[in-house]
Coordinates of C-alpha atoms in Angstrom, one line a residue:
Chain M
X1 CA 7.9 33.6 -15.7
X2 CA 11.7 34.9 -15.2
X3 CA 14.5 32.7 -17.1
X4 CA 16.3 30.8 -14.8
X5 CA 19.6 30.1 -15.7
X6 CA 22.7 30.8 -18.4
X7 CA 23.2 28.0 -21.1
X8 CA 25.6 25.3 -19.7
X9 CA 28.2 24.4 -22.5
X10 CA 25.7 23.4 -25.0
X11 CA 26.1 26.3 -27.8
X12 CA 28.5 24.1 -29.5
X13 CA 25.5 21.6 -30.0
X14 CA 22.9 24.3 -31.1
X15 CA 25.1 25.2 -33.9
X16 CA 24.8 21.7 -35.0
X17 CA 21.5 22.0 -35.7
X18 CA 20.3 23.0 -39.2
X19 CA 18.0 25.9 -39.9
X20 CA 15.3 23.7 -40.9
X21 CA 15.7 21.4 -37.8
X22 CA 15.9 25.0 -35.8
X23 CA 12.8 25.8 -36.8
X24 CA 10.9 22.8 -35.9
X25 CA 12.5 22.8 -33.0
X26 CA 11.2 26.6 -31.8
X27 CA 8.0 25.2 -33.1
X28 CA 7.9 21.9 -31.4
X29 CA 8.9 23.7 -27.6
X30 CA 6.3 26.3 -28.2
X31 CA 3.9 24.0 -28.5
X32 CA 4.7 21.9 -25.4
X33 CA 4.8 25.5 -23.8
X34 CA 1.6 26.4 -24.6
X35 CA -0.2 23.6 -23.4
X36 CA 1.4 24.2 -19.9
X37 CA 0.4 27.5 -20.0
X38 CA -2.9 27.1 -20.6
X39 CA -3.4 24.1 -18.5
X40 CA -1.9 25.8 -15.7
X41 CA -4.0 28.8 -16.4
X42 CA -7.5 26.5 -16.2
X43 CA -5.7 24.9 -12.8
X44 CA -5.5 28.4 -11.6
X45 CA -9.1 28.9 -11.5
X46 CA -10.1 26.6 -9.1
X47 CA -7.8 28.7 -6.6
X48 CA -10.2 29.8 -3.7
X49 CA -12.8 27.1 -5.3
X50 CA -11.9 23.7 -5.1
X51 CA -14.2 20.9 -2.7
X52 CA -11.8 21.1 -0.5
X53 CA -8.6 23.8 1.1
X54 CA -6.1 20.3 0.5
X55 CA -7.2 20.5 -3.5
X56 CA -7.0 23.5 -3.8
X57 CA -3.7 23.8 -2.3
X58 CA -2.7 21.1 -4.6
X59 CA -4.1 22.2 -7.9
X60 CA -2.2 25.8 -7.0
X61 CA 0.6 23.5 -7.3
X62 CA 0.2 21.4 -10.0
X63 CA 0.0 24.5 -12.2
X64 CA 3.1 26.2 -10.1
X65 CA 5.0 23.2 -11.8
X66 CA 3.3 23.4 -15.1
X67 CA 4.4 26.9 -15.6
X68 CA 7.8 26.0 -14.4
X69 CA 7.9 23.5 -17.1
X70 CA 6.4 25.9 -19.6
X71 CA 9.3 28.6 -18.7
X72 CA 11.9 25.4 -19.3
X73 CA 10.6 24.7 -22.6
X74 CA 10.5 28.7 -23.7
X75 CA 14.1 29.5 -21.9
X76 CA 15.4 26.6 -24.4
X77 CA 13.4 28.3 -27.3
X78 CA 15.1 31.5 -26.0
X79 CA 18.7 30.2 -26.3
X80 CA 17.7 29.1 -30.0
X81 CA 15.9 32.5 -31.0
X82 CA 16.4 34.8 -28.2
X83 CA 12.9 35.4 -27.4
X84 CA 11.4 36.3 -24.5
X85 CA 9.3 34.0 -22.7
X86 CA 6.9 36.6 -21.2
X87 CA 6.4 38.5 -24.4
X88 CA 5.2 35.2 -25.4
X89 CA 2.9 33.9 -22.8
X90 CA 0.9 37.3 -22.0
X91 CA 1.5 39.1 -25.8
X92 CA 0.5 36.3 -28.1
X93 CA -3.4 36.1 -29.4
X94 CA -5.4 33.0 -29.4
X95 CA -4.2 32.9 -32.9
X96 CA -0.8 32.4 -32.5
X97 CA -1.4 30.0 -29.8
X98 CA -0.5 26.4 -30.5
X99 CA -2.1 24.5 -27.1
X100 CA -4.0 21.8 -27.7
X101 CA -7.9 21.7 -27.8
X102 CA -7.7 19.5 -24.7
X103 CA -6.0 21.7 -22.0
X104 CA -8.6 25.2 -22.9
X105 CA -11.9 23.7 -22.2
X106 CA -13.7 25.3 -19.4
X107 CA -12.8 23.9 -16.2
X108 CA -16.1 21.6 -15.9
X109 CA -16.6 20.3 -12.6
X110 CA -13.8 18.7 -10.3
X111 CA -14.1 15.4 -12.1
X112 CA -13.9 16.8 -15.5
X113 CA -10.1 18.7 -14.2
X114 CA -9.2 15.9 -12.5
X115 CA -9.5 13.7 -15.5
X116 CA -8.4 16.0 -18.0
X117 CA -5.2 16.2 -15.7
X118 CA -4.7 12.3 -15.2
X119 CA -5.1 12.1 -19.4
X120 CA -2.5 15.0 -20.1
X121 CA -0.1 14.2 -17.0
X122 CA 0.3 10.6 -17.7
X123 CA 1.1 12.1 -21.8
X124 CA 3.6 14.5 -20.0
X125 CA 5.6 12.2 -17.7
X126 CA 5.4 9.2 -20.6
X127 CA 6.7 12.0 -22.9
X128 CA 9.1 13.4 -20.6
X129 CA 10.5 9.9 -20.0
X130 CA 11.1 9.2 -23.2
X131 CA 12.6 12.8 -23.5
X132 CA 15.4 12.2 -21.5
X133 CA 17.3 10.4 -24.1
X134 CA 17.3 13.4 -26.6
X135 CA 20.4 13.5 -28.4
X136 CA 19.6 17.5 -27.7
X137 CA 21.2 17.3 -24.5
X138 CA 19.4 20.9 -23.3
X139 CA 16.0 18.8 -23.9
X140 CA 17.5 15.6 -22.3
X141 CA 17.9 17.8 -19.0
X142 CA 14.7 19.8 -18.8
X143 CA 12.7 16.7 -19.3
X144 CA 15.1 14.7 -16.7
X145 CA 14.3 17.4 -14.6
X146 CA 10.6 17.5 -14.8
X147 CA 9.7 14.3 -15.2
X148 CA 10.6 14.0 -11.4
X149 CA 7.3 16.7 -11.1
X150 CA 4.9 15.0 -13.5
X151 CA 5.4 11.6 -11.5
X152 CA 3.5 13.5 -8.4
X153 CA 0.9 15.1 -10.8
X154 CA 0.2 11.5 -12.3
X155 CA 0.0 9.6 -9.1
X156 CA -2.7 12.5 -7.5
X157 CA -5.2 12.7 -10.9
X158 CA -4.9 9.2 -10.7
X159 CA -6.2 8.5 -7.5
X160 CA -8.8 11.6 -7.9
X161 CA -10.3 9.8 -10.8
X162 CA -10.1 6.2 -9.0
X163 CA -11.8 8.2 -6.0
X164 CA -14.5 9.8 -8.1
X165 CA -15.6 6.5 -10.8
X166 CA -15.7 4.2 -7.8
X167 CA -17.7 6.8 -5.4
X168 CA -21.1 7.4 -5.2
X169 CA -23.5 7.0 -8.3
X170 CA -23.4 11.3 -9.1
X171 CA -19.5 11.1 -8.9
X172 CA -19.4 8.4 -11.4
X173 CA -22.1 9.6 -13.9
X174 CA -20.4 12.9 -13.5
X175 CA -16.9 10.9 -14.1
X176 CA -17.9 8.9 -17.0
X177 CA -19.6 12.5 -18.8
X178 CA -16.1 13.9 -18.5
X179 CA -14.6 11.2 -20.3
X180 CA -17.1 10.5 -22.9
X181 CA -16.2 14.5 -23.3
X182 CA -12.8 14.8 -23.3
X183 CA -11.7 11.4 -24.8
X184 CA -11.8 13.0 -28.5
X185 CA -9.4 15.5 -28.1
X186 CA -6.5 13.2 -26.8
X187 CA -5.6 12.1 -30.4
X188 CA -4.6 15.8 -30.8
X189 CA -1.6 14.9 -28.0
X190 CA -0.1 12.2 -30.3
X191 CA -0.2 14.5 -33.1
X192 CA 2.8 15.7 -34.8
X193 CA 4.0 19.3 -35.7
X194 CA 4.5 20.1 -38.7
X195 CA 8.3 18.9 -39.5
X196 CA 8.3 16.8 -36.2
X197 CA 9.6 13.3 -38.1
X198 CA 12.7 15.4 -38.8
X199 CA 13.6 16.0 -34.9
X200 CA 12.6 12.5 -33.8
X201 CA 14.7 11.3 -36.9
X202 CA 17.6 13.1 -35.5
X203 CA 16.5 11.6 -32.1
X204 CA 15.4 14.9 -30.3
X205 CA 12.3 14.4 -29.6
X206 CA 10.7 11.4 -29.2
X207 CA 8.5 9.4 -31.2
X208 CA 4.9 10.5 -30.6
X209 CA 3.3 6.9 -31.7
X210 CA 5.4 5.1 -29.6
X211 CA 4.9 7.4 -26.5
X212 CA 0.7 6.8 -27.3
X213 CA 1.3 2.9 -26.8
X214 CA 2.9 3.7 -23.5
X215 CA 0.2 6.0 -22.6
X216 CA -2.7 3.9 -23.7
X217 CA -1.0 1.2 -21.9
X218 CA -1.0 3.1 -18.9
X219 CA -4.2 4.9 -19.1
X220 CA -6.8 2.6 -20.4
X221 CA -6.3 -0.1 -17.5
X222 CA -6.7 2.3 -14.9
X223 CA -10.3 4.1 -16.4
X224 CA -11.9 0.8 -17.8
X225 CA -10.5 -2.2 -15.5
X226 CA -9.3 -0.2 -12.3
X227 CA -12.4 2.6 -12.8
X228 CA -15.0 0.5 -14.1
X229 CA -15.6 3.5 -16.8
X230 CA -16.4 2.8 -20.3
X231 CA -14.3 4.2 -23.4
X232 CA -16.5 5.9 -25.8
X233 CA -16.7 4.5 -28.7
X234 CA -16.0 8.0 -30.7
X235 CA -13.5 8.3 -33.1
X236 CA -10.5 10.2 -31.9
X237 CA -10.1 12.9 -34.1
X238 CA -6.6 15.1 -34.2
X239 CA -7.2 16.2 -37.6
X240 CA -7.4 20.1 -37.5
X241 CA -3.9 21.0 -36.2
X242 CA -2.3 23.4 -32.9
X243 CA -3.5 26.4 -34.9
X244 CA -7.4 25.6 -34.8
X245 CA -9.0 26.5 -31.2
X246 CA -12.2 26.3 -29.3
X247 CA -14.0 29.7 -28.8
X248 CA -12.5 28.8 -25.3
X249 CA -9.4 30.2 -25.9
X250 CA -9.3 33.7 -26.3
X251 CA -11.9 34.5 -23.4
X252 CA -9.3 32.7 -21.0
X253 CA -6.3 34.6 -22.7
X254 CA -8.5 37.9 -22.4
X255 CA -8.1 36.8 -18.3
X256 CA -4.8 35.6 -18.3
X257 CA -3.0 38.2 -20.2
X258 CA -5.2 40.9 -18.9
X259 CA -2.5 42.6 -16.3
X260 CA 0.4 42.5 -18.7
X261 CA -1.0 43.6 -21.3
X262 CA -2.5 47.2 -19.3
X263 CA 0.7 47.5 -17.6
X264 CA 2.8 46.5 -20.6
X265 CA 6.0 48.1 -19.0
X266 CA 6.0 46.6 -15.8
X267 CA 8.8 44.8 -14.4
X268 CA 7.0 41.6 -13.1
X269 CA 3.4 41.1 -12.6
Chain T
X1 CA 43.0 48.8 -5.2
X2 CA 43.9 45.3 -4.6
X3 CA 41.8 42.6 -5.2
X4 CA 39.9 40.9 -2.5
X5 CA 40.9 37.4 -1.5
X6 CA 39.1 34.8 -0.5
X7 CA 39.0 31.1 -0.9
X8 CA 36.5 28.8 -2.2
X9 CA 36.7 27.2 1.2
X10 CA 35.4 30.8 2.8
X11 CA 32.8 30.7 0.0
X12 CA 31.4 28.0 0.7
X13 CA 30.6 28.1 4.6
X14 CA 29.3 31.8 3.7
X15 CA 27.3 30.1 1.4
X16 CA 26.4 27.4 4.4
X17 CA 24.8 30.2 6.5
X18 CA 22.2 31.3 3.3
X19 CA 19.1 29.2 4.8
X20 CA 16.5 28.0 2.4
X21 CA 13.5 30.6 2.6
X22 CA 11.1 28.2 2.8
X23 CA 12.5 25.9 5.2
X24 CA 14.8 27.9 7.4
X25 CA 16.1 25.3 9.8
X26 CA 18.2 24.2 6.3
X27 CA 20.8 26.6 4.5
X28 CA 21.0 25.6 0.4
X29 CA 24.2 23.3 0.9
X30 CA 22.5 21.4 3.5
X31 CA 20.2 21.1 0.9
X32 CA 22.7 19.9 -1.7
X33 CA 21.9 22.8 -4.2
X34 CA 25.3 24.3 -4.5
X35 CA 27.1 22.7 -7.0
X36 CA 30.6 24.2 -7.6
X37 CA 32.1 27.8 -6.5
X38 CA 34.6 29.1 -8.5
X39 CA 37.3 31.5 -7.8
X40 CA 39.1 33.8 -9.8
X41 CA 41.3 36.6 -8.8
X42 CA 38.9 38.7 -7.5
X43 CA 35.6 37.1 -10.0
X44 CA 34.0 34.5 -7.9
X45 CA 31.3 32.3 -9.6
X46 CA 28.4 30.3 -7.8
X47 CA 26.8 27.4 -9.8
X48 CA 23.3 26.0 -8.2
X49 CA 21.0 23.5 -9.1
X50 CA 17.3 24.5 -9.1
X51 CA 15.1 22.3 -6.8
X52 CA 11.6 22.5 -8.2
X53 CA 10.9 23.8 -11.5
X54 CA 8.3 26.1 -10.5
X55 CA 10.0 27.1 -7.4
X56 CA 9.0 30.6 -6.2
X57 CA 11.5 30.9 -3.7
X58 CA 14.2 30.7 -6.8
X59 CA 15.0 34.2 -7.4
X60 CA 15.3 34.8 -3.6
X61 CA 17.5 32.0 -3.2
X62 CA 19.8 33.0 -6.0
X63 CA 19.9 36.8 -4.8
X64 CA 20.7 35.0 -1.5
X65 CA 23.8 33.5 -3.0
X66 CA 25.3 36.4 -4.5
X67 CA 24.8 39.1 -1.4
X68 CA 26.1 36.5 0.9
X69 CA 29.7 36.4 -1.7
X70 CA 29.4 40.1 -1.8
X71 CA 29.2 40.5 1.8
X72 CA 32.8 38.3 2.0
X73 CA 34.3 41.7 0.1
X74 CA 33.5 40.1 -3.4
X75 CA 31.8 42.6 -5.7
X76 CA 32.2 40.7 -9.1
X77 CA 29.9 37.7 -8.3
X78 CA 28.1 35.7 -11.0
X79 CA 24.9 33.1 -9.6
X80 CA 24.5 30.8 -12.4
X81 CA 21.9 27.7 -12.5
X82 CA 22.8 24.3 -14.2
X83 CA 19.7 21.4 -14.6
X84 CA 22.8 18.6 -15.2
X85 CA 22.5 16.6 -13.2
X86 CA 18.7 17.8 -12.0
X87 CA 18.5 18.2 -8.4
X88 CA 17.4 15.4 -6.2
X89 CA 16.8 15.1 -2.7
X90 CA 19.4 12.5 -2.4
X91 CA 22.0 15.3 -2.2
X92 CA 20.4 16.6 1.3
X93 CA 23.1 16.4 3.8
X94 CA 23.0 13.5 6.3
X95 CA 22.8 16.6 9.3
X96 CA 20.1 18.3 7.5
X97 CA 18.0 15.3 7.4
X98 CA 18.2 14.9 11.3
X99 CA 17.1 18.9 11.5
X100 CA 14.1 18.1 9.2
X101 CA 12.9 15.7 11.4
X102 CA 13.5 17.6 14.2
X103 CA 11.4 20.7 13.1
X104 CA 8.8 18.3 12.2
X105 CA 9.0 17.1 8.5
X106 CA 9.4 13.8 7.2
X107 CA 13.1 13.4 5.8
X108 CA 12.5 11.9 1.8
X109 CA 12.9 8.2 1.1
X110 CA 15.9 7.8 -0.9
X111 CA 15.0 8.3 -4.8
X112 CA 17.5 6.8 -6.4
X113 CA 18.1 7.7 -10.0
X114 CA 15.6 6.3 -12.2
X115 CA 12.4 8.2 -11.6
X116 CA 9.7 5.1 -12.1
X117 CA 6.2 6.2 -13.3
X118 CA 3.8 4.5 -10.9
X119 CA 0.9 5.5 -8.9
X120 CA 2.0 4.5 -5.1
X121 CA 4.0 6.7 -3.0
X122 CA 6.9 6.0 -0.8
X123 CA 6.2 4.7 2.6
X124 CA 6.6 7.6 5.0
X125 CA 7.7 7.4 8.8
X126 CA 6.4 9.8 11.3
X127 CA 9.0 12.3 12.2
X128 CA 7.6 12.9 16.1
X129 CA 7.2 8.9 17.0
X130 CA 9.0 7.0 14.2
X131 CA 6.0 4.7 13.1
X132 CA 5.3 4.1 9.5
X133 CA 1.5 3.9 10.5
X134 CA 1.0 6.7 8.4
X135 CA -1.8 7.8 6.7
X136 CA -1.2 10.9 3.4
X137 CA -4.0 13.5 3.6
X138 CA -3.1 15.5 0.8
X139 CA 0.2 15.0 -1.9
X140 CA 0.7 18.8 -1.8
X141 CA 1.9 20.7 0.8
X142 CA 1.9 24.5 1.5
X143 CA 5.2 24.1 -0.4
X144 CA 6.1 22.1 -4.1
X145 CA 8.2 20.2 -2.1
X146 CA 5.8 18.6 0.9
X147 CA 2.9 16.4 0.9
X148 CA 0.7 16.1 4.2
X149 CA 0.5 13.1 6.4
X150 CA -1.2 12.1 9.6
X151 CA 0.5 9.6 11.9
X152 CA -2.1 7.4 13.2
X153 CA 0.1 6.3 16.4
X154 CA 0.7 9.4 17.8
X155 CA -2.2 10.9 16.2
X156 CA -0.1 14.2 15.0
X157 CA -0.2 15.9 11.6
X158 CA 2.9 16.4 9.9
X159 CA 4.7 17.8 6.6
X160 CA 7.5 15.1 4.4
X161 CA 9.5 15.9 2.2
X162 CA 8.6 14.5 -1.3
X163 CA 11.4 11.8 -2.8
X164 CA 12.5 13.6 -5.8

């Protein structure tokens, strides 16, 4: 992931900010970094495996554009700190990771990614929407920008998981195991950063409880009355924060940041 | 040594002739993604608008840019990207459109400019016979930018162009 551009007349702005709002603010794009990553990164692996040569062409994709976003989100974070976003993707540890649990479970079969993806992409382009109004006008254009992507993301995981509940009995068993499995980490989407009620106070990001109405008024219609699948009756549970993984994790970074890290000097991977 | 002159005007049909890698039959102002050229004495600077996020053809498009300047007898030229206003395929030229179709590949629907979150995709006319009989058998392309369609008049497959 290169950087892909020079700040437009925005520094002005940036020195608005204050150093605690800073702060959160590096905090707050590295997380929505990291999830891209990783998603992108458990996307990746169905390259060369998926049902079909169309899905796997359009997985490939799918994670092309989530790394794009994820290199938005860390070029902004760069203009702030002046980090690099490769040191960060390939020379973090798990520990310093702040993805949520949701986007580094194993792959699971095609109808646990394709469901994972409809939950997290109707979050992103719900969140993005919303984004575009940031009074941090660098944020307002990456998310006007990629919220043009997420709608295509939406619309295909959609259809997958429409596809897969209403098929055959084995696609919707399979369906309805992936939901009962994944619906307890989506609280952890909706879940603040630390500090986070200072940015949307300043309106800069947006308000996470009102982006999870959206998204439940989205998502919930299609799975139960569209799908036919049932929502688990589990609670949702966010409570351990970004900085508490799965054992997931660091076997996928091992992968991941395998080639960077043994050819540390490098000029592109 | 005195300093090379050229005008924006020469700038810009160099820049006219830099085709998109992916789609050669379009250059990238066809494609709308050369926002301003700026020039100054002998400094000339070229700001672009990114189509995809994840594009992989962005660094080759961008060294593009700046060795089709340099080749007008400009060595101080500066590529720079802007994401205000993002790019959208609204800003392909009305020509370019017509040589889309005619290399096979769905011209986008207009996209106006409020990007709606809903699940159906734009209708789609075939670009060989014209009918909207269409039928999409896969939203991704070999590209970010194309989905896959099969018309079921003329019974070819073909590439569009995704409304963006």
């Amino acid at each position: 992931m290169t950087g892909n551009g020079q700040p437009s007349a925005l520094s002005s702005q940036q020195e608005t900010l204050t150093p605690e709002l800073r702060a959160v603010l590096i905090r707050k794009l590295t997380a929505l970094a990291d999830d891209e990553i990783i998603l992108a990164h458990r996307d990746g692996e169905w390259t060369g495996h998926a049902p079909i040569l169309e899905e796997d062409i359009a997985l490939a994709n799918i994670a092309q554009d989530e790394l794009g976003h994820a290199s938005l989100y860390l070029d902004l974070r760069g203009r702030l700190d002046g980090s690099d976003p490769d040191r960060l993707a390939f020379f973090r540890d798990a520990g310093e990771f702040t993805n949520v649990r949701l986007v580094e479970l194993p792959k699971g079969d095609w109808a646990f990614t394709m469901l994972r993806q409809f939950l997290f992409d109707a979050y992103e382009a719900l969140w993005l929407d919303a984004a575009r109004g940031s009074t941090y006008a660098p944020l307002a254009e990456v998310a006007a920008k990629a919220v043009r992507e997420e709608r295509f993301h939406l619309q295909h995981a959609a259809l997958w998981v429409e596809r897969l509940a209403l098929g055959t009995e084995e696609s919707r068993r399979r369906t309805q195991n992936a939901l009962d499995e994944l619906w307890p980490h989506v609280a952890q989407l909706f879940a603040p950063v630390p500090g986070e009620a200072e940015l949307v106070a300043a309106g800069i990001v947006p308000d996470l409880g009102e982006v999870c109405t959206r998204w439940e008024g989205f998502v919930v219609p299609h799975l139960t009355g569209k799908c036919g699948l049932l929502l688990p009756m589990t609670l949702a549970d966010a409570a351990e924060g970004r900085d508490v993984h799965t054992e997931h994790l660091a076997p996928l970074l091992a992968e991941m940041q395998g080639v960077a890290r043994q050819h540390a000097n490098a000029e592109v991977w | 040594m005195t300093a090379p002159h050229v005008t924006p005007e020469q700038v810009w049909s160099a820049l006219a002739a830099v085709p998109d890698p992916e789609i050669p039959v379009v250059s990238v102002t066809d494609m709308g993604m050369v926002r301003d050229v700026a020039v100054d004495g002998g400094r000339v600077t070229v700001t672009f608008t990114p189509t995809f996020s994840g594009c992989p053809a962005l660094h080759v498009i961008r060294e593009s840019i700046g060795e089709a300047v340099r080749a007008l007898g400009v060595p101080d030229v500066e590529v720079r990207s802007t994401l205000t206003p993002p790019w959208t395929t609204d800003w392909i030229q009305p020509d370019a459109r017509e040589r889309l179709r005619q290399y096979g590949i769905a011209p986008p629907a207009p996209a106006g400019d409020t990007p709606l979150i809903t699940l159906d995709p734009e209708p789609t006319r075939c670009p060989r016979c014209g009918s909207l009989n269409v039928r999409m058998t896969a939203s991704f392309g070999p590209t970010l930018c194309k989905r896959l369609y099969v018309c079921e008049s003329c019974k070819e497959p073909f590439e569009g162009f995704k409304s963006v």
